[in-house]
Structure formats: structure tokens, C-alpha cells
Coordinates of C-alpha atoms in Angstrom, one line a residue:
M1 CA 0.0 0.0 0.0
G2 CA 1.3 3.4 -0.9
L3 CA 1.6 6.5 1.3
F4 CA -1.9 7.6 0.4
G5 CA -3.6 4.2 0.2
N6 CA -4.5 2.1 -2.8
A7 CA -5.9 3.8 -5.8
G8 CA -9.0 1.7 -5.5
D9 CA -9.7 3.1 -2.1
R10 CA -9.7 6.7 -3.4
E11 CA -12.7 8.8 -4.1
D12 CA -12.1 12.0 -6.0
M13 CA -13.0 15.1 -3.9
A14 CA -15.5 17.5 -5.4
K15 CA -13.8 20.7 -6.7
V16 CA -15.7 23.0 -4.4
D17 CA -14.9 20.8 -1.4
T18 CA -11.2 20.8 -2.5
A19 CA -11.4 24.6 -2.4
W20 CA -12.5 24.6 1.2
L21 CA -9.8 22.0 2.1
R22 CA -7.1 24.3 0.7
M23 CA -8.4 27.5 2.2
E24 CA -7.1 26.5 5.7
R25 CA -4.7 29.0 7.3
P26 CA -3.3 29.1 10.8
T27 CA -5.2 32.4 11.2
N28 CA -8.5 30.9 9.9
L29 CA -9.1 27.2 10.4
M30 CA -11.7 25.8 8.1
M31 CA -13.8 24.1 10.8
I32 CA -17.4 24.3 11.6
T33 CA -17.6 24.3 15.4
G34 CA -20.8 23.7 17.3
V35 CA -21.9 23.2 20.9
M36 CA -25.0 21.6 22.4
M37 CA -26.0 22.1 26.0
F38 CA -28.1 19.4 27.6
D39 CA -30.6 19.7 30.4
T40 CA -29.7 16.1 31.5
P41 CA -26.4 14.3 31.6
L42 CA -25.1 12.7 28.4
E43 CA -23.2 9.4 29.0
L44 CA -20.0 8.8 27.0
D45 CA -20.8 5.2 26.2
D46 CA -24.2 6.1 25.0
L47 CA -22.7 8.8 22.8
K48 CA -20.2 6.4 21.2
Q49 CA -22.8 3.8 20.5
L50 CA -25.0 6.5 18.8
L51 CA -22.1 7.6 16.7
R52 CA -21.4 4.1 15.6
E53 CA -24.9 3.5 14.5
R54 CA -25.8 6.8 12.9
L55 CA -22.8 9.1 12.2
L56 CA -20.6 6.2 10.8
A57 CA -23.5 5.2 8.6
Y58 CA -22.1 8.1 6.5
R59 CA -19.1 6.5 4.9
R60 CA -17.4 9.9 4.6
F61 CA -16.8 10.1 8.3
R62 CA -14.4 7.1 8.1
Q63 CA -12.5 8.7 5.4
K64 CA -9.6 11.2 5.6
A65 CA -8.9 14.0 3.2
V66 CA -5.8 13.6 1.1
D67 CA -4.4 16.7 -0.7
T68 CA -1.5 16.5 -3.2
P69 CA -0.3 18.7 -6.1
A70 CA -2.0 16.1 -8.3
G71 CA -5.4 16.6 -6.7
A72 CA -7.4 15.9 -3.6
W73 CA -9.4 12.7 -2.8
W74 CA -11.0 10.8 0.1
A75 CA -9.3 7.7 1.4
H76 CA -10.5 5.1 3.9
D77 CA -8.7 5.4 7.2
E78 CA -7.3 1.9 7.8
D79 CA -6.5 2.9 11.4
F80 CA -9.8 4.5 12.3
D81 CA -10.3 4.7 16.1
L82 CA -13.5 6.1 17.4
D83 CA -11.8 6.9 20.7
W84 CA -9.5 9.4 18.9
H85 CA -12.6 11.2 17.6
V86 CA -14.7 11.2 20.8
R87 CA -12.9 12.9 23.8
L88 CA -14.0 13.3 27.4
T89 CA -13.2 16.5 29.1
A90 CA -14.1 18.6 32.1
L91 CA -14.4 22.3 32.9
P92 CA -12.3 24.0 35.6
G93 CA -13.5 26.2 38.4
K94 CA -17.3 26.9 38.5
A95 CA -17.8 25.0 35.2
G96 CA -20.2 27.6 34.0
K97 CA -20.8 29.5 30.8
P98 CA -17.5 31.5 30.9
E99 CA -15.5 28.3 31.3
L100 CA -17.4 26.6 28.5
Q101 CA -17.0 29.6 26.2
R102 CA -13.2 29.5 26.9
L103 CA -13.0 25.8 26.0
V104 CA -15.0 26.2 22.8
S105 CA -12.7 29.1 21.9
Q106 CA -9.6 27.0 22.5
L107 CA -10.9 24.2 20.4
A108 CA -12.0 26.6 17.6
S109 CA -8.4 27.8 17.5
T110 CA -6.9 24.3 17.4
P111 CA -6.4 22.5 14.0
L112 CA -7.7 19.0 13.4
D113 CA -5.2 16.3 12.6
H114 CA -5.0 15.9 8.8
S115 CA -3.7 12.4 9.1
K116 CA -7.1 11.3 10.3
P117 CA -10.7 12.0 9.4
L118 CA -11.2 15.6 10.1
W119 CA -13.8 15.6 12.9
Q120 CA -14.0 15.3 16.7
F121 CA -16.6 15.4 19.5
H122 CA -15.6 16.7 22.9
L123 CA -18.0 15.7 25.7
V124 CA -18.1 17.9 28.8
E125 CA -19.4 15.6 31.5
R126 CA -20.8 18.2 33.8
Y127 CA -22.2 21.5 32.7
G128 CA -25.2 23.1 34.4
G129 CA -27.6 20.3 35.4
G130 CA -26.4 18.2 32.5
S131 CA -23.6 18.0 29.9
A132 CA -22.3 19.9 26.9
L133 CA -21.0 18.5 23.6
I134 CA -18.6 20.4 21.4
T135 CA -18.4 19.3 17.7
R136 CA -15.6 20.2 15.2
I137 CA -16.0 19.1 11.6
H138 CA -13.9 20.4 8.7
H139 CA -15.7 22.4 6.1
C140 CA -14.5 20.2 3.2
Y141 CA -16.8 17.4 4.5
A142 CA -20.0 19.5 4.1
D143 CA -21.5 22.9 4.4
G144 CA -23.4 24.1 7.4
I145 CA -26.8 23.2 6.0
A146 CA -25.7 19.6 5.4
L147 CA -24.0 19.3 8.8
V148 CA -27.1 20.5 10.6
Q149 CA -28.8 17.7 8.8
V150 CA -26.1 15.3 10.0
M151 CA -26.5 16.5 13.6
L152 CA -30.3 16.2 13.4
S153 CA -29.9 12.6 12.2
L154 CA -28.3 11.9 15.6
T155 CA -31.3 13.1 17.5
D156 CA -34.8 11.8 18.5
I157 CA -38.0 13.4 19.5
S158 CA -38.1 11.6 22.9
A159 CA -35.6 10.3 25.5
K160 CA -36.5 6.7 24.7
P161 CA -37.9 6.6 21.2
K162 CA -39.7 3.8 19.6
K163 CA -38.1 2.8 16.3
E164 CA -40.8 4.4 14.3
E165 CA -40.3 7.7 16.3
A166 CA -36.7 8.1 15.4
L167 CA -36.1 11.6 14.3
H168 CA -33.3 10.6 11.9
E169 CA -36.0 8.7 9.9
S170 CA -39.1 10.7 10.4
W171 CA -38.4 14.4 11.2
L172 CA -38.8 15.5 7.6
K173 CA -42.5 14.4 7.7
D174 CA -43.5 16.8 10.5
D175 CA -41.8 20.0 11.7
G176 CA -38.8 19.2 9.6
Q177 CA -40.7 19.5 6.4
R178 CA -41.2 23.2 7.0
V179 CA -37.6 23.6 7.9
T180 CA -36.5 21.8 4.7
E181 CA -38.7 24.1 2.6
R182 CA -36.7 27.0 4.0
F183 CA -33.4 25.1 3.6
F184 CA -33.9 24.1 0.0
G185 CA -36.3 26.9 -1.2
P186 CA -36.6 27.6 -4.9
A187 CA -34.7 25.3 -7.3
I188 CA -31.5 26.6 -8.8
K189 CA -31.0 25.6 -12.4
Q190 CA -27.8 27.2 -13.4
F191 CA -25.1 25.4 -11.3
D192 CA -23.5 23.7 -14.3
R193 CA -23.3 26.9 -16.2
A194 CA -21.8 28.7 -13.2
M195 CA -19.2 26.0 -12.7
A196 CA -18.4 25.9 -16.4
M197 CA -18.0 29.7 -16.4
G198 CA -15.5 29.5 -13.5
H199 CA -13.5 26.8 -15.2
K200 CA -13.4 28.7 -18.4
L201 CA -12.2 31.8 -16.7
L202 CA -9.2 29.9 -15.2
E203 CA -8.4 28.1 -18.5
K204 CA -8.3 31.4 -20.3
G205 CA -6.1 32.9 -17.7
V206 CA -8.3 35.9 -17.0
D207 CA -6.8 38.3 -14.4
L208 CA -9.9 38.9 -12.2
Y209 CA -8.1 41.4 -10.1
K210 CA -7.3 43.9 -12.9
D211 CA -9.8 43.3 -15.7
P212 CA -13.2 42.2 -14.5
A213 CA -14.7 43.3 -17.8
A214 CA -12.8 40.5 -19.5
A215 CA -14.9 38.0 -17.5
A216 CA -18.1 39.5 -19.1
Q217 CA -16.6 39.0 -22.6
L218 CA -15.9 35.4 -22.0
V219 CA -19.5 34.5 -21.0
H220 CA -21.5 36.6 -23.4
E221 CA -24.2 33.9 -23.6
T222 CA -25.0 34.5 -19.9
Q223 CA -24.9 38.2 -19.6
A224 CA -26.6 38.4 -16.2
I225 CA -24.1 36.0 -14.7
A226 CA -21.2 37.8 -16.3
Q227 CA -22.4 41.1 -14.9
E228 CA -22.6 39.6 -11.4
L229 CA -19.0 38.3 -11.8
A230 CA -17.7 41.7 -12.9
H231 CA -19.6 43.3 -10.0
A232 CA -18.3 40.9 -7.4
V233 CA -14.6 41.2 -8.4
S234 CA -14.8 45.0 -8.9
L235 CA -16.3 45.7 -5.5
S236 CA -14.3 48.1 -3.4
D237 CA -12.5 46.8 -0.4
D238 CA -14.5 47.1 2.8
P239 CA -13.6 50.3 4.7
P240 CA -10.9 50.0 7.4
T241 CA -12.3 49.7 10.9
V242 CA -11.3 47.9 14.1
L243 CA -13.0 44.9 12.7
K244 CA -10.5 44.7 9.8
G245 CA -6.8 44.2 10.1
P246 CA -4.1 41.5 10.8
L247 CA -5.3 38.3 12.3
G248 CA -3.8 36.1 15.0
V249 CA -4.3 32.4 15.6
S250 CA -6.6 32.6 18.7
K251 CA -10.4 32.7 18.3
R252 CA -13.0 33.9 20.8
C253 CA -16.5 32.3 20.9
A254 CA -19.6 33.7 22.6
W255 CA -23.3 33.2 22.5
A256 CA -26.3 35.3 23.7
E257 CA -29.3 34.4 25.7
P258 CA -31.9 33.3 23.2
L259 CA -34.7 35.4 21.7
D260 CA -38.4 34.3 21.5
L261 CA -39.0 33.3 17.9
D262 CA -42.7 34.5 18.1
E263 CA -41.5 38.0 19.1
V264 CA -39.0 38.0 16.1
K265 CA -41.9 37.0 13.8
A266 CA -44.1 39.8 15.2
V267 CA -41.4 42.3 14.3
S268 CA -41.0 40.9 10.8
R269 CA -44.8 41.1 10.2
A270 CA -44.9 44.7 11.5
F271 CA -42.1 45.8 9.1
C272 CA -43.3 43.4 6.3
C273 CA -39.9 41.9 6.0
T274 CA -38.4 38.5 6.8
V275 CA -37.2 37.0 10.1
N276 CA -33.7 36.9 8.6
D277 CA -33.9 40.7 7.9
V278 CA -34.8 41.4 11.5
L279 CA -32.0 39.3 12.9
L280 CA -29.4 40.7 10.6
A281 CA -30.6 44.2 11.4
S282 CA -30.2 43.4 15.1
A283 CA -26.6 42.2 14.5
C284 CA -26.0 45.4 12.5
G285 CA -27.1 47.5 15.4
A286 CA -24.8 45.6 17.8
L287 CA -21.8 46.1 15.5
R288 CA -22.7 49.8 15.2
A289 CA -22.6 50.2 19.0
H290 CA -19.3 48.5 19.2
L291 CA -17.8 50.7 16.4
L292 CA -19.0 53.8 18.2
E293 CA -17.6 52.6 21.5
A294 CA -14.2 52.0 19.7
G295 CA -14.2 55.6 18.5
E296 CA -14.8 54.9 14.9
D297 CA -16.3 57.6 12.6
I298 CA -19.3 55.7 11.2
D299 CA -21.5 58.5 9.8
G300 CA -22.9 57.0 6.6
L301 CA -20.7 53.9 6.9
S302 CA -21.7 50.5 5.5
I303 CA -19.7 47.3 6.1
R304 CA -20.2 44.1 4.2
A305 CA -21.0 40.6 5.4
T306 CA -20.6 37.6 3.2
V307 CA -23.8 35.5 3.6
P308 CA -23.9 31.9 2.5
V309 CA -26.9 31.1 0.3
N310 CA -28.0 27.5 0.0
L311 CA -27.9 26.1 -3.6
R312 CA -28.5 22.5 -2.7
P313 CA -31.1 20.8 -4.8
R314 CA -33.9 19.3 -2.7
E315 CA -33.0 15.8 -3.8
H316 CA -29.6 16.3 -2.3
A317 CA -31.0 17.5 1.1
R318 CA -29.3 14.7 3.1
K319 CA -26.0 14.4 1.1
L320 CA -22.7 15.7 2.3
G321 CA -20.5 18.1 0.4
N322 CA -20.7 21.9 -0.2
H323 CA -23.5 23.3 -2.2
F324 CA -23.8 27.0 -1.4
G325 CA -22.7 30.3 -2.9
L326 CA -21.9 33.6 -1.2
V327 CA -23.4 37.1 -1.5
F328 CA -22.1 40.4 -0.2
L329 CA -24.6 42.1 2.0
D330 CA -24.2 45.8 2.9
L331 CA -24.9 46.4 6.6
P332 CA -25.7 50.1 7.2
V333 CA -23.9 50.6 10.5
G334 CA -23.8 54.4 9.8
L335 CA -27.6 54.7 10.2
D336 CA -28.7 55.9 13.6
S337 CA -32.4 54.8 13.4
P338 CA -33.1 51.1 14.2
A339 CA -36.1 51.1 11.8
E340 CA -34.1 52.7 9.0
R341 CA -31.4 50.1 9.5
L342 CA -33.9 47.3 9.2
C343 CA -35.5 48.8 6.1
A344 CA -32.1 49.2 4.5
V345 CA -31.1 45.6 5.3
A346 CA -34.5 44.4 3.9
R347 CA -33.9 46.3 0.7
N348 CA -30.3 45.0 0.3
M349 CA -31.4 41.4 0.9
D350 CA -34.2 41.7 -1.5
E351 CA -31.8 42.9 -4.3
L352 CA -29.5 40.0 -3.6
K353 CA -32.3 37.5 -3.8
H354 CA -33.0 38.6 -7.4
S355 CA -29.3 38.5 -8.3
K356 CA -27.1 35.6 -9.5
Q357 CA -24.3 36.5 -7.2
A358 CA -24.5 33.3 -5.2
M359 CA -24.2 31.1 -8.3
V360 CA -21.2 33.1 -9.5
A361 CA -19.5 32.5 -6.2
Y362 CA -20.3 28.8 -6.3
G363 CA -18.7 28.6 -9.8
L364 CA -15.6 30.4 -8.7
L365 CA -15.2 28.2 -5.7
G366 CA -15.3 25.2 -8.0
A367 CA -12.8 26.8 -10.3
L368 CA -10.5 27.7 -7.4
G369 CA -10.5 24.0 -6.4
M370 CA -8.6 23.2 -9.6
A371 CA -6.4 26.3 -9.5
P372 CA -2.7 26.4 -8.5
P373 CA -2.0 27.4 -4.9
G374 CA -0.8 30.9 -5.9
V375 CA -4.1 31.6 -7.8
Q376 CA -6.1 30.3 -4.8
Q377 CA -4.3 32.5 -2.3
G378 CA -4.6 35.6 -4.4
A379 CA -8.3 35.1 -5.1
L380 CA -9.0 34.3 -1.5
E381 CA -7.3 37.5 -0.3
M382 CA -9.0 39.6 -2.9
L383 CA -12.5 38.3 -1.9
S384 CA -11.9 38.6 1.8
R385 CA -10.8 42.2 1.5
K386 CA -14.4 43.0 0.3
A387 CA -16.1 42.0 3.6
S388 CA -15.6 42.5 7.4
L389 CA -17.6 39.5 8.6
V390 CA -19.4 36.3 7.7
A391 CA -23.1 36.1 8.7
T392 CA -25.2 32.9 8.5
N393 CA -28.7 31.9 9.6
V394 CA -29.9 28.3 9.8
P395 CA -33.4 27.4 10.8
G396 CA -33.7 24.3 13.0
P397 CA -36.7 22.2 14.2
Q398 CA -39.2 24.0 16.5
Q399 CA -39.5 21.1 18.9
P400 CA -37.3 19.8 21.7
L401 CA -34.8 17.1 20.7
Y402 CA -32.9 14.4 22.5
L403 CA -29.5 13.0 21.8
A404 CA -28.6 9.6 23.2
G405 CA -31.4 10.1 25.7
A406 CA -30.3 13.6 26.9
R407 CA -32.6 16.6 26.2
I408 CA -31.0 19.4 24.2
G409 CA -31.6 22.7 25.9
E410 CA -29.6 25.0 23.6
M411 CA -27.3 24.7 20.6
M412 CA -25.1 27.0 18.6
F413 CA -22.6 26.7 15.8
W414 CA -19.9 28.9 14.1
V415 CA -18.8 28.7 10.5
P416 CA -15.2 29.5 9.6
Q417 CA -14.1 32.8 8.2
T418 CA -11.9 32.9 5.1
G419 CA -8.8 34.8 4.2
G420 CA -8.5 38.0 6.2
I421 CA -12.0 38.1 7.6
G422 CA -11.9 38.0 11.4
L423 CA -15.5 38.0 12.6
G424 CA -18.5 35.6 12.2
V425 CA -22.1 35.9 13.2
S426 CA -24.2 32.8 13.5
I427 CA -28.0 32.6 14.0
L428 CA -29.8 29.3 14.7
S429 CA -33.5 28.8 15.6
Y430 CA -34.5 25.8 17.7
N431 CA -37.5 25.0 19.8
N432 CA -39.1 28.4 19.2
E433 CA -36.0 30.3 20.2
V434 CA -33.4 32.2 18.3
H435 CA -29.8 31.7 19.3
F436 CA -27.0 34.3 18.4
G437 CA -23.4 33.2 18.3
L438 CA -20.2 35.2 17.6
I439 CA -16.7 34.1 16.8
A440 CA -14.0 36.6 16.5
D441 CA -10.2 36.8 16.0
S442 CA -8.8 37.9 19.4
R443 CA -6.8 40.6 17.7
R444 CA -9.8 42.1 16.2
L445 CA -12.4 41.6 19.0
P446 CA -10.9 40.3 22.2
D447 CA -14.2 40.5 24.1
P448 CA -17.0 39.2 21.9
D449 CA -19.3 39.0 25.0
A450 CA -19.5 42.8 25.0
V451 CA -20.9 42.7 21.5
I452 CA -23.1 39.7 21.7
A453 CA -24.9 41.2 24.7
R454 CA -26.0 44.1 22.5
F455 CA -28.0 41.8 20.1
R456 CA -30.9 41.6 22.5
L457 CA -30.9 45.3 23.2
E458 CA -31.0 46.1 19.4
F459 CA -33.8 43.6 18.8
E460 CA -35.8 45.1 21.7
K461 CA -35.6 48.5 20.1
L462 CA -37.3 47.0 17.0
L463 CA -39.8 45.1 19.1
Y464 CA -40.8 48.4 20.9
I465 CA -41.3 50.2 17.6
A466 CA -43.3 47.3 16.2
L467 CA -45.6 47.0 19.3
M468 CA -46.0 50.7 20.0
G469 CA -46.1 52.0 16.5
D470 CA -43.5 54.5 17.5
W471 CA -42.9 56.0 14.1
D472 CA -42.2 59.7 13.4
A473 CA -42.6 61.2 10.0
P474 CA -39.1 60.3 8.6
L475 CA -39.5 56.7 9.7
D476 CA -42.9 56.5 8.1
E477 CA -41.3 57.1 4.8
A478 CA -38.6 54.6 5.5
A479 CA -41.2 52.1 6.6
G480 CA -43.0 52.5 3.3
D481 CA -39.8 51.8 1.4
C482 CA -39.3 48.8 3.6
V483 CA -42.7 47.4 2.9
L484 CA -42.1 47.6 -0.8
A485 CA -38.7 46.0 -0.5
G486 CA -39.8 43.2 1.6
S487 CA -43.1 42.4 0.0
A488 CA -41.7 39.7 -2.2
A489 CA -40.4 37.8 0.8
K490 CA -43.3 38.5 3.2
G491 CA -43.8 36.0 5.9
G492 CA -40.0 35.3 6.5

């Protein structure tokens, strides 16, 4: 057997997955990190048995990622040992939220061992009245949407389910069906064209950094996509703030007390926009407050967030791999009025929904998966200069779940940032609550708790306006614009 296994054991890695594998840097590890907090204790033996039965049913999790100049592939790990991937740990001191956040931060800053399958579970035996489980999975295995599906496949709808009640078999039929509708929304029909466009650009040696107009000439048969490409690569760099700058190797993770989902929906109805608009506007307000406190001049300022957009066909709902594009969302941190910020976010999101920006990004990621390292690095740096943060929102089931008999009280996850981006905002809804998470490079934001605490305050401003009808004349006009912008996505 050779260094990388027999050729017959190999399975070629998809080009987009290869791109995520090769994006890893010491300053930005390409891991999706998650934490579940349980109301009751989770036993180590029960967890291992569950993983044997359900997680390892996915062949991919017994495979390691092999990357060489000749290409990347999946290879069966002949020395697979579940004990390496499932670790038992304990928190020091009071074993409370600060200690758990510190441990999650340390693990989010620690690379996975590339000689083994790139995933680990860390069971914290005692946390609160139960346990906590920290999960780390490399992004090359799957995107956040798919990994939420994987984690849901480990859960049940009762502590001791009957076989026919197993959530990993039946959840799509009930509450999960509504979740899936939001996951896999409208069908996307131009993946192949987007991928072909990206490959053609590389084959022709187009210099995307200096001549975006040349991209449009190469794909004259798809003018709208060509225009999106030219727009994406010609975007100005995001303005310099305390959120932009050199990165270190240490990450800081934090999460907020959850919001009531019904209250979030009430605000979205009042403003005639989506739940996602409301949550992103709340994050925008929290970042505004932080920038003001840091002494930044933010009058009229906007910063960009890269927002993952699911492009996974419905029939691939439960398959691994990466099937998403990215869009650049302007966050108007320079607007003082919470209502005006929400309206601006709703307008910006509505424009992006009607663009092909996500498909263009998907095609470029596939192309970068085949590109030489120098091209990959240059393109990554170019794209990361155009945004200050990553923002992602994943809807989960609105019912309590159990994992190996232990009830899940709260859960949160963080997606990796790429290139020089040092901040990530994660939003996850579960059991009629909305959970906010923040991951930050310690050089850019050493105390994310101070920012995450503002999310609720900013949301409560919008809730007050929605409930009290506290609109003055200028806001009335803004609200009208917001209604028009959000009408296509009403109902969130």
C-alpha cells in the first residue's frame, strides 16, 4: 500500500470541497464548530454507541482528506479509532458559561489532525444540570446546512424513542418539512453553467483582479451572470475599521441568551420583511454600537458581510459536500435609526435574492478548487478584503430534541471565516427560540461577550417600535420603502 492508500480506495473530492480544504490557514481554520447544551447528563458510552450507529453510517466520516499537487481525494482510514474522535473533558472552576466559552474558543483555535478523518466530538461531562457536547468538523466534509442535517440525524423526539419515532428517519415528515422548505427553497437551475464559467475563466487565464470586464466578454451567452461576476470582483475593499486588520491564531467564541421566535416573527410582520432581515438588522445595530464605542467615525458607513446562500437541490438534502454560494450584504452601521437600518437591510437582501451573485461565487469556488495554490491564495485574499464578517442563519426544528437520551436545551454553531475576515455571526433557531453566536479573532475583537450582549438590546428596540407604532414622519417614509422592498419575501 502506498503512502496515500491504494488507488482503488480513493474517491475524488469535489472541486468545491477541495477549495475549502485548501483554504485552511493558521489564522483561519476551516472548521465548523458547534456546541450543544443538555438539560440532563449525556453518557460517554451512549454517545459512542449512537455515533457508531448513525454518524458512521455516513461512509465519509471514516475517510480522511488527502491533498496533493496532483489533486485531492477521500481515502478510507485503515487505522480508524472512534476513541480518537470522541474525547471526554471537564471544565475548571465553577464549570459555568465563561468556562465553556473558553473551552469552545480554544478548540475553535486548534487545528484538526489531517492524518485522520477531520472531525471530533468533545463531551463535557458536567455543565449546568447536564452536559455539553462540542463538535468540530472540517468544512471540506460539508456545508453548514448539510452538517445541521447530520447532527439532526443523531437526535430523537423523545428520550427513549420507539423505532418508528426516530427523528433521523421521520423528522422531515413533520416540523422538519417546514424547515426543509426554508433550507432548499426555490430550485437553482444554473449550477453547471456557473461551474463551467468559473473553469473557463481559469483556462483562459483571466486576471480577475485587474480586468473584471474580460470576464463578461468570456460569457457573453450568460450576460446576467457575467455582470454579477464583474460586479463581485470589482467591489471596493471594505472600509478600514477595528474589525479589519491583521489576524492572529486565537479565536474567541460567545453566545447570547436566546430570543423568543414568536417575538421575532411579530417584528417581521410589523415591518413586512423577513425574520432573517430582523435578525441581521439586530446584528448590524450591535456592531454599530461596538464601532461607536471603539471611537470609529461611522457616519454614513456601511460594512459588508458575506452571507452563505443554499444552492443544494432538494433531492440532495441529506447528502454531504458543499452546495452553497456567497453574496455580499451591505450592513448600514452608519444609520442611527433602528427602523431605517432594518429597512435598508431588507432592501439590500431583496436585491441579492434577485441576483445571481450566489451562483457566481459557487462557480468560482469550484474553479479555485482546480487552480494552482498561488491563484487560490490571491483570489481568497482579494475576496476577503471586500467584507468584514461572515453572517449565517440556519433554521432548525421548532420542537425539543434528544441525543442519546439527553434533552438538548440550547445549541449554537460557528462557520469559519476565510482569508483576512476575522468575525463571524451565527444565527440558529431551535424549539421556538433564536440563538445568536459570535466568533472573532482575538486581535480584532478580544471580548465578543460585550458585542453579543447588544444583540438583544438592538432587537428590543425594533420590538418596541413594532408594538408601539413609534414612528415619526421620517420613519414613516422609511417604513413604506421597507414594505415595498420586503413584500416579495413577506412571511419570513
